[in-house]
Short mmCIF file of C-alpha atoms in Angstrom, two decimals:
data_model
loop_
_atom_site.label_atom_id
_atom_site.label_comp_id
_atom_site.label_asym_id
_atom_site.label_seq_id
_atom_site.Cartn_x
_atom_site.Cartn_y
_atom_site.Cartn_z
CA MET X 1 3.99 3.89 -0.82
CA LEU X 2 5.71 1.30 -2.97
CA PHE X 3 4.63 -2.32 -3.18
CA ARG X 4 6.35 -4.97 -5.23
CA SER X 5 3.13 -6.15 -6.85
CA SER X 6 5.04 -8.85 -8.77
CA SER X 7 5.29 -10.77 -5.49
CA LEU X 8 1.51 -10.98 -5.09
CA VAL X 9 0.96 -13.43 -7.94
CA PRO X 10 3.29 -16.19 -6.67
CA PHE X 11 2.08 -15.57 -3.11
CA LEU X 12 -1.55 -16.19 -4.06
CA ARG X 13 -0.69 -19.12 -6.32
CA ALA X 14 1.27 -20.75 -3.51
CA GLY X 15 -1.96 -20.67 -1.49
CA GLY X 16 -3.83 -22.60 -4.17
CA HIS X 17 -5.50 -19.65 -5.90
CA GLU X 18 -5.64 -19.27 -9.67
CA VAL X 19 -4.33 -15.82 -10.65
CA ILE X 20 -4.80 -14.13 -14.01
CA ARG X 21 -2.85 -10.94 -14.69
CA LEU X 22 -4.44 -7.95 -16.39
CA VAL X 23 -1.71 -6.51 -18.64
CA ARG X 24 -1.15 -3.76 -21.17
CA GLY X 25 -0.24 -4.99 -24.64
CA THR X 26 -0.63 -8.49 -26.07
CA PRO X 27 -1.59 -10.95 -23.32
CA GLY X 28 0.24 -14.23 -22.90
CA GLU X 29 -0.75 -17.40 -21.09
CA GLY X 30 -2.55 -16.62 -17.83
CA GLU X 31 -3.09 -12.98 -18.86
CA ARG X 32 -5.88 -10.77 -20.16
CA ALA X 33 -5.54 -7.38 -21.83
CA TRP X 34 -6.58 -3.85 -21.03
CA ASP X 35 -5.48 -0.43 -22.25
CA PRO X 36 -6.35 2.31 -19.75
CA SER X 37 -4.72 4.98 -21.91
CA ALA X 38 -7.31 4.23 -24.62
CA ASP X 39 -10.23 3.55 -22.24
CA ARG X 40 -10.30 -0.09 -23.36
CA LEU X 41 -11.39 -2.83 -21.00
CA ASP X 42 -13.88 -5.40 -22.27
CA PRO X 43 -16.23 -6.58 -19.49
CA SER X 44 -15.70 -10.14 -20.81
CA VAL X 45 -12.24 -10.21 -19.16
CA PHE X 46 -14.08 -10.78 -15.89
CA ASP X 47 -15.70 -14.03 -17.04
CA GLY X 48 -14.97 -16.73 -14.47
CA ILE X 49 -13.29 -14.29 -12.08
CA ASP X 50 -14.17 -14.33 -8.36
CA ALA X 51 -12.18 -11.29 -7.24
CA VAL X 52 -10.11 -8.42 -8.64
CA VAL X 53 -7.02 -6.93 -7.00
CA HIS X 54 -6.11 -3.53 -8.47
CA LEU X 55 -2.68 -2.15 -7.49
CA ALA X 56 -1.57 -0.15 -10.54
CA GLY X 57 -0.60 3.51 -10.28
CA GLU X 58 2.19 5.97 -11.06
CA SER X 59 4.89 6.01 -8.36
CA ILE X 60 4.65 9.06 -6.12
CA ALA X 61 8.27 8.93 -4.92
CA SER X 62 10.38 8.46 -8.05
CA GLY X 63 11.03 12.14 -8.77
CA ARG X 64 10.16 15.74 -7.92
CA TRP X 65 6.58 16.75 -8.47
CA ASN X 66 5.61 19.23 -11.15
CA GLU X 67 2.14 19.85 -12.53
CA ALA X 68 2.49 17.23 -15.29
CA ARG X 69 3.74 14.59 -12.86
CA LYS X 70 1.01 15.37 -10.34
CA ARG X 71 -1.55 14.98 -13.10
CA ARG X 72 -0.14 11.54 -14.01
CA ILE X 73 -0.14 10.48 -10.36
CA ARG X 74 -3.82 11.33 -10.01
CA GLU X 75 -5.03 10.11 -13.40
CA SER X 76 -3.21 6.76 -13.17
CA ARG X 77 -5.11 5.99 -9.97
CA GLU X 78 -8.49 7.56 -10.57
CA HIS X 79 -8.89 6.68 -14.23
CA GLY X 80 -7.62 3.10 -13.98
CA THR X 81 -9.83 2.33 -10.98
CA GLN X 82 -12.91 3.86 -12.61
CA LEU X 83 -12.30 1.92 -15.83
CA ILE X 84 -12.11 -1.36 -13.92
CA ALA X 85 -15.11 -0.58 -11.69
CA GLU X 86 -17.29 0.40 -14.67
CA ALA X 87 -16.33 -2.70 -16.65
CA MET X 88 -17.03 -4.91 -13.64
CA ALA X 89 -20.42 -3.27 -13.23
CA ARG X 90 -21.28 -4.02 -16.88
CA SER X 91 -20.19 -7.65 -16.66
CA PRO X 92 -23.08 -10.17 -16.91
CA ARG X 93 -21.50 -12.16 -14.06
CA PRO X 94 -19.33 -9.66 -12.19
CA PRO X 95 -16.70 -10.71 -9.63
CA GLN X 96 -17.89 -10.64 -6.04
CA THR X 97 -14.97 -8.63 -4.68
CA LEU X 98 -12.79 -5.67 -5.70
CA VAL X 99 -9.70 -4.96 -3.60
CA VAL X 100 -8.05 -1.65 -4.48
CA ALA X 101 -4.81 -0.14 -3.22
CA SER X 102 -5.17 3.15 -1.36
CA ALA X 103 -2.99 5.14 1.07
CA ILE X 104 -2.93 6.79 4.48
CA GLY X 105 -2.03 9.98 2.62
CA ILE X 106 -5.79 10.58 2.62
CA TYR X 107 -5.46 11.95 6.17
CA GLY X 108 -2.88 14.63 5.41
CA SER X 109 -0.41 15.60 8.15
CA ARG X 110 -2.16 15.36 11.54
CA GLY X 111 0.47 15.67 14.28
CA ASP X 112 -0.18 13.38 17.25
CA GLU X 113 -3.84 12.64 16.38
CA LEU X 114 -4.62 8.92 16.30
CA LEU X 115 -6.10 8.10 12.89
CA ASP X 116 -8.29 5.21 11.83
CA GLU X 117 -10.85 4.46 9.13
CA GLY X 118 -13.38 6.85 10.67
CA SER X 119 -11.05 9.85 10.78
CA THR X 120 -11.70 12.90 8.62
CA HIS X 121 -9.69 13.45 5.46
CA GLY X 122 -6.94 15.97 4.78
CA ASP X 123 -6.95 18.74 2.18
CA ASP X 124 -3.51 18.57 0.53
CA PHE X 125 -2.59 17.13 -2.87
CA LEU X 126 -2.16 13.52 -1.76
CA ALA X 127 -5.35 13.58 0.30
CA ASP X 128 -7.27 14.81 -2.75
CA VAL X 129 -5.66 12.11 -4.92
CA VAL X 130 -6.63 9.32 -2.52
CA LYS X 131 -10.18 10.62 -2.10
CA ALA X 132 -10.62 10.60 -5.88
CA TRP X 133 -8.93 7.17 -6.07
CA GLU X 134 -11.36 5.63 -3.62
CA GLY X 135 -14.33 7.43 -5.13
CA ALA X 136 -13.51 6.02 -8.57
CA ALA X 137 -14.63 2.56 -7.42
CA GLU X 138 -18.21 3.76 -6.89
CA PRO X 139 -19.61 2.01 -10.03
CA ALA X 140 -18.63 -1.36 -8.53
CA ARG X 141 -20.12 -0.54 -5.14
CA GLU X 142 -23.37 0.61 -6.74
CA VAL X 143 -24.03 -2.84 -8.22
CA GLY X 144 -23.27 -4.63 -4.96
CA ILE X 145 -19.65 -5.67 -5.50
CA ARG X 146 -17.84 -5.84 -2.16
CA THR X 147 -15.16 -3.16 -2.45
CA VAL X 148 -12.17 -2.84 -0.10
CA HIS X 149 -9.74 0.09 -0.10
CA LEU X 150 -6.47 -0.96 1.55
CA ARG X 151 -4.93 2.25 2.92
CA PHE X 152 -1.24 1.36 2.93
CA GLY X 153 1.37 3.24 4.91
CA VAL X 154 5.12 3.23 4.24
CA ILE X 155 5.76 -0.29 2.97
CA LEU X 156 9.13 -1.61 4.14
CA ASP X 157 11.01 -3.88 1.76
CA PRO X 158 14.82 -3.89 1.36
CA ARG X 159 14.37 -4.66 -2.36
CA GLY X 160 12.57 -1.42 -3.15
CA GLY X 161 10.76 1.67 -1.90
CA ALA X 162 11.60 3.83 1.11
CA LEU X 163 13.71 1.28 2.99
CA ALA X 164 15.87 0.45 -0.03
CA LYS X 165 16.57 4.16 -0.52
CA MET X 166 17.51 4.62 3.15
CA LEU X 167 19.83 1.65 3.49
CA PRO X 168 22.95 2.99 1.70
CA ALA X 169 23.11 6.13 3.86
CA PHE X 170 22.47 4.23 7.09
CA ARG X 171 25.05 1.58 6.24
CA PHE X 172 27.65 4.35 5.86
CA GLY X 173 26.63 5.86 9.18
CA ALA X 174 25.08 8.88 7.44
CA GLY X 175 21.45 8.22 8.33
CA GLY X 176 19.31 10.00 10.86
CA ARG X 177 16.08 11.82 11.54
CA VAL X 178 14.28 13.88 8.90
CA GLY X 179 13.20 17.33 10.01
CA SER X 180 12.36 17.34 13.71
CA GLY X 181 11.91 13.58 13.66
CA LYS X 182 8.79 14.02 15.81
CA GLN X 183 6.42 13.17 12.97
CA TRP X 184 4.63 9.84 13.28
CA MET X 185 5.35 7.18 10.70
CA GLY X 186 2.71 4.63 9.73
CA TRP X 187 4.76 1.69 8.44
CA VAL X 188 4.05 -1.89 7.42
CA ALA X 189 6.24 -4.83 6.44
CA HIS X 190 5.94 -6.07 2.85
CA GLU X 191 5.03 -9.53 4.10
CA ASP X 192 2.08 -8.11 6.05
CA VAL X 193 0.89 -6.26 2.94
CA LEU X 194 0.64 -9.61 1.14
CA GLY X 195 -1.19 -11.06 4.13
CA ALA X 196 -3.60 -8.12 4.27
CA ILE X 197 -4.50 -8.50 0.59
CA LEU X 198 -5.22 -12.20 1.08
CA HIS X 199 -7.19 -11.41 4.23
CA ALA X 200 -9.29 -8.83 2.35
CA LEU X 201 -10.07 -11.37 -0.36
CA ALA X 202 -11.04 -14.04 2.17
CA THR X 203 -13.07 -11.97 4.65
CA PRO X 204 -16.61 -11.26 3.36
CA SER X 205 -17.40 -8.90 6.24
CA LEU X 206 -14.55 -6.55 5.33
CA THR X 207 -15.58 -3.64 3.14
CA GLY X 208 -14.74 0.02 2.59
CA PRO X 209 -11.53 1.67 3.82
CA VAL X 210 -9.06 -0.50 5.74
CA VAL X 211 -5.86 0.93 7.25
CA VAL X 212 -2.86 -1.33 6.59
CA THR X 213 -0.09 -0.20 8.93
CA SER X 214 1.58 -1.79 11.94
CA PRO X 215 -0.38 -1.45 15.20
CA GLU X 216 2.87 -0.01 16.60
CA PRO X 217 3.44 3.32 14.80
CA LEU X 218 6.45 5.32 15.92
CA ARG X 219 8.07 8.68 15.43
CA GLN X 220 10.48 9.08 12.53
CA LYS X 221 13.44 9.75 14.84
CA ASP X 222 12.76 6.44 16.59
CA PHE X 223 12.56 4.69 13.23
CA ALA X 224 15.99 6.11 12.36
CA LYS X 225 17.48 5.00 15.69
CA THR X 226 16.04 1.51 15.30
CA LEU X 227 17.35 1.09 11.76
CA GLY X 228 20.79 2.27 12.84
CA ARG X 229 20.79 -0.13 15.78
CA VAL X 230 19.79 -3.08 13.60
CA LEU X 231 22.58 -2.25 11.13
CA GLY X 232 25.07 -1.62 13.92
CA ARG X 233 25.74 1.89 12.62
CA PRO X 234 25.31 5.39 14.11
CA SER X 235 22.20 7.32 13.07
CA PHE X 236 23.01 10.89 14.07
CA ALA X 237 23.12 12.64 10.68
CA PRO X 238 19.87 14.65 10.43
CA LEU X 239 18.26 15.87 7.24
CA PRO X 240 16.86 19.30 8.16
CA ALA X 241 13.38 20.15 6.89
CA PHE X 242 14.69 22.99 4.71
CA ALA X 243 17.19 20.63 3.06
CA ALA X 244 14.48 18.04 2.43
CA ARG X 245 12.30 20.69 0.80
CA LEU X 246 15.23 21.94 -1.25
CA ALA X 247 15.97 18.42 -2.50
CA PHE X 248 12.44 17.12 -3.00
CA GLY X 249 10.15 20.15 -3.21
CA GLU X 250 6.47 19.65 -2.37
CA MET X 251 7.00 15.90 -2.11
CA ALA X 252 9.09 16.41 1.06
CA ASP X 253 6.15 17.79 3.04
CA ALA X 254 3.80 15.07 1.80
CA LEU X 255 6.08 12.03 2.20
CA LEU X 256 8.97 12.85 4.54
CA LEU X 257 7.69 15.47 6.96
CA ALA X 258 3.99 14.53 7.24
CA SER X 259 2.84 13.03 10.55
CA GLN X 260 0.34 10.15 10.37
CA ARG X 261 -0.20 8.14 13.54
CA THR X 262 -2.44 5.40 12.18
CA ALA X 263 -4.20 2.46 13.81
CA PRO X 264 -5.40 -0.59 11.78
CA GLU X 265 -8.67 -0.89 13.70
CA ARG X 266 -10.77 -2.68 11.07
CA LEU X 267 -8.00 -5.07 10.11
CA LEU X 268 -7.46 -6.18 13.71
CA ALA X 269 -11.20 -6.34 14.46
CA SER X 270 -11.68 -8.69 11.49
CA GLY X 271 -9.14 -11.17 12.86
CA PHE X 272 -5.95 -10.23 11.01
CA ARG X 273 -2.70 -10.99 12.82
CA PHE X 274 0.45 -9.13 11.93
CA ARG X 275 3.56 -11.21 11.47
CA HIS X 276 5.76 -8.14 11.91
CA ALA X 277 4.13 -5.62 14.25
CA ASN X 278 7.37 -4.59 15.98
CA LEU X 279 9.79 -2.51 13.90
CA GLU X 280 13.07 -3.84 15.24
CA ARG X 281 12.03 -7.46 14.85
CA ALA X 282 10.65 -6.70 11.38
CA LEU X 283 13.90 -5.06 10.25
CA ARG X 284 16.03 -7.86 11.68
CA HIS X 285 13.90 -10.37 9.79
CA MET X 286 14.11 -8.44 6.50
CA LEU X 287 17.81 -7.65 6.73
CA GLY X 288 19.00 -10.96 8.20
CA ARG X 289 20.26 -9.29 11.34
CA GLY X 290 19.42 -11.79 14.03
CA ALA X 291 16.42 -13.76 15.21
CA SER X 292 12.96 -12.33 14.67
CA ASP X 293 10.02 -13.12 16.94
CA THR X 294 7.22 -13.42 14.41
CA ILE X 295 3.81 -15.03 14.43
CA ASP X 296 4.06 -18.32 12.62
CA ALA X 297 0.34 -18.96 12.43
CA ALA X 298 -1.35 -18.22 9.09
CA THR X 299 -2.76 -14.73 8.76
CA VAL X 300 -6.10 -16.08 7.52
CA PRO X 301 -7.57 -19.07 9.38
CA THR X 302 -7.50 -22.26 7.35
CA SER X 303 -11.28 -22.60 7.45
CA ARG X 304 -11.60 -19.41 5.40
CA ARG X 305 -8.89 -20.15 2.84
CA GLU X 306 -11.16 -20.92 -0.06
CA GLU X 307 -9.64 -21.21 -3.51
CA THR X 308 -10.55 -18.28 -5.74
CA THR X 309 -9.78 -17.08 -9.22
CA CYS X 310 -8.28 -13.60 -9.01
CA LEU X 311 -7.61 -10.98 -11.66
CA ALA X 312 -4.64 -8.85 -10.59
CA THR X 313 -3.24 -5.61 -12.01
CA SER X 314 0.21 -4.20 -11.40
CA SER X 315 2.15 -1.08 -12.32
#
């Protein structure tokens, strides 16, 4: 998962919300300070705040995993979330809502099984990380703060993350399936991630884990074919599983070869409408490759678009 969290602030501000960033170091205008490495977060930073959006965490896909890197991946999520949740719980007037990033990695690799918020958890490294990540918000839940865990899938954005890394190879006609290509891929467009965060903030009935992936998951080989078709390039150059493991180590099994066929049941049941549910239309929209049939209506009904003051973290 990679999300360009810097895009969330202007997105929320454009909707009339006041956004204050929680930053490391000396805060500037519209910012407040915290230092997770030193366990420093004064509960007073939450004064006047209606909701908190916590997205910070060490990237899981920027290099091979070793024990030190795996420790940073876990600690950056668990420790930061716990620090925020505990400080919110100690605040005299705590925010009403905490929205925390999470991931569908909590399910592990599950073949063709259809997964939703009620599905059991996996037992690999990423599943353990996400379980600890979500559990770290318990201090906020215990004092009655509405807490939402947005379980993101593969976030597609040509400016960064998985799609940006795939594009050069596919543009040269060197893209294709990874491994057997039969593994399911839970994906979501960057624009729908922004919409889901806003929806979580504006929907009081939404709480607990919420899957944020397209309602149209597909197999990785079909993803590769679709991306090649959109780019007008062949997509017949496979990356065998052994080569993926040789290049990426343990990370290959967790991120490239894992099968997660997810369904965003709670998101849809709460009234969320995806702007980009279909992969080909989503890619054409992102890459400027022809017309895209998208939903033009607002993701959150106007009647529920109340102005809020949000405190947002980012990596």
